[in-house]
Structures are given as C-alpha cells and as structure tokens.
Amino acid sequence: MNLELSILAVIAFCTIGILLSGMILYTKKRLVSTAPCVIEINEDPALTKSVEGGKTLLSALMEQGIAIPSPC
C-alpha cells in the first residue's frame, strides 16, 4: 500500500505542476502584448524608439543602446 500511495502522490504532484505551468503559459499568451511598442524619451522625436512588446522597459532600452543602471 505504501508503494501505491507513493506512486499516486508523484502522479498527482506532476499533474498539478503541469496544469499550473499550462495556466501560466496560457495567461501570458493572452495578456502580454507582443505588438510593437513606441518608447518616447523626453518628448523628443529623435529619441523615439520602436521595440518589440512583451519585454521589460529596461531590457528594451538596453537593446536600443540606451544603458540605464538597473537600480534606477
């Protein structure tokens, strides 16, 4: 009986983990915008950057060559 209970517990744990992972991926797909975003810096058209959506502001600016210290 202990072996059967252990196997059942492992199967239940894996099933719950897979379901939670699937829910996270589904909600990320539905809620996070991946459309191009425009970042306007100091209302200056020369500094306006177009980046791919779904990223953090810090990583998007870093890809455009604008380095900002992360504590800021």
Short mmCIF file of C-alpha atoms in Angstrom, two decimals:
data_model
loop_
_atom_site.label_atom_id
_atom_site.label_comp_id
_atom_site.label_asym_id
_atom_site.label_seq_id
_atom_site.Cartn_x
_atom_site.Cartn_y
_atom_site.Cartn_z
CA MET A 1 0.00 0.00 0.00
CA ASN A 2 2.84 2.43 0.66
CA LEU A 3 4.25 1.95 -2.84
CA GLU A 4 0.85 2.55 -4.44
CA LEU A 5 0.29 5.65 -2.34
CA SER A 6 3.75 6.98 -3.21
CA ILE A 7 3.19 6.45 -6.93
CA LEU A 8 -0.21 8.13 -6.70
CA ALA A 9 1.33 11.10 -4.86
CA VAL A 10 4.05 11.50 -7.51
CA ILE A 11 1.49 11.35 -10.32
CA ALA A 12 -0.74 13.91 -8.55
CA PHE A 13 2.22 16.24 -7.94
CA CYS A 14 3.33 16.05 -11.59
CA THR A 15 -0.22 16.59 -12.85
CA ILE A 16 -0.72 19.67 -10.68
CA GLY A 17 2.66 21.06 -11.78
CA ILE A 18 1.87 20.56 -15.46
CA LEU A 19 -1.59 22.14 -15.08
CA LEU A 20 -0.19 25.19 -13.27
CA SER A 21 2.54 25.61 -15.89
CA GLY A 22 -0.02 25.40 -18.66
CA MET A 23 -2.21 28.00 -16.96
CA ILE A 24 0.74 30.39 -16.65
CA LEU A 25 1.72 29.98 -20.31
CA TYR A 26 -1.88 30.42 -21.47
CA THR A 27 -2.42 33.60 -19.45
CA LYS A 28 0.92 35.01 -20.61
CA LYS A 29 -0.08 34.38 -24.22
CA ARG A 30 -3.48 36.06 -23.73
CA LEU A 31 -2.49 39.02 -21.53
CA VAL A 32 1.01 40.09 -22.62
CA SER A 33 1.06 42.24 -25.74
CA THR A 34 3.70 41.29 -28.30
CA ALA A 35 2.83 44.09 -30.72
CA PRO A 36 5.49 46.71 -31.44
CA CYS A 37 5.64 49.45 -28.80
CA VAL A 38 6.85 53.01 -29.15
CA ILE A 39 9.02 54.46 -26.39
CA GLU A 40 9.10 58.24 -26.39
CA ILE A 41 12.00 59.72 -24.42
CA ASN A 42 11.72 63.35 -23.22
CA GLU A 43 9.14 64.09 -25.95
CA ASP A 44 11.99 64.20 -28.48
CA PRO A 45 11.20 62.60 -31.87
CA ALA A 46 14.90 61.86 -32.39
CA LEU A 47 14.92 59.73 -29.24
CA THR A 48 11.71 57.84 -30.02
CA LYS A 49 12.37 54.09 -30.24
CA SER A 50 10.20 51.28 -31.56
CA VAL A 51 10.66 47.98 -29.73
CA GLU A 52 9.01 44.58 -29.60
CA GLY A 53 6.35 44.25 -26.91
CA GLY A 54 6.41 41.76 -24.07
CA LYS A 55 9.75 42.84 -22.66
CA THR A 56 10.67 44.92 -19.66
CA LEU A 57 11.42 48.58 -20.23
CA LEU A 58 14.98 48.11 -19.02
CA SER A 59 15.72 45.28 -21.48
CA ALA A 60 14.03 47.11 -24.36
CA LEU A 61 16.13 50.23 -23.78
CA MET A 62 19.29 48.14 -23.43
CA GLU A 63 18.63 46.54 -26.84
CA GLN A 64 18.35 50.04 -28.35
CA GLY A 65 21.74 51.00 -26.93
CA ILE A 66 20.45 53.12 -24.07
CA ALA A 67 22.15 51.88 -20.93
CA ILE A 68 20.35 52.64 -17.68
CA PRO A 69 21.65 51.35 -14.34
CA SER A 70 19.19 48.77 -13.00
CA PRO A 71 18.80 50.41 -9.53
CA CYS A 72 17.32 53.44 -11.30
#
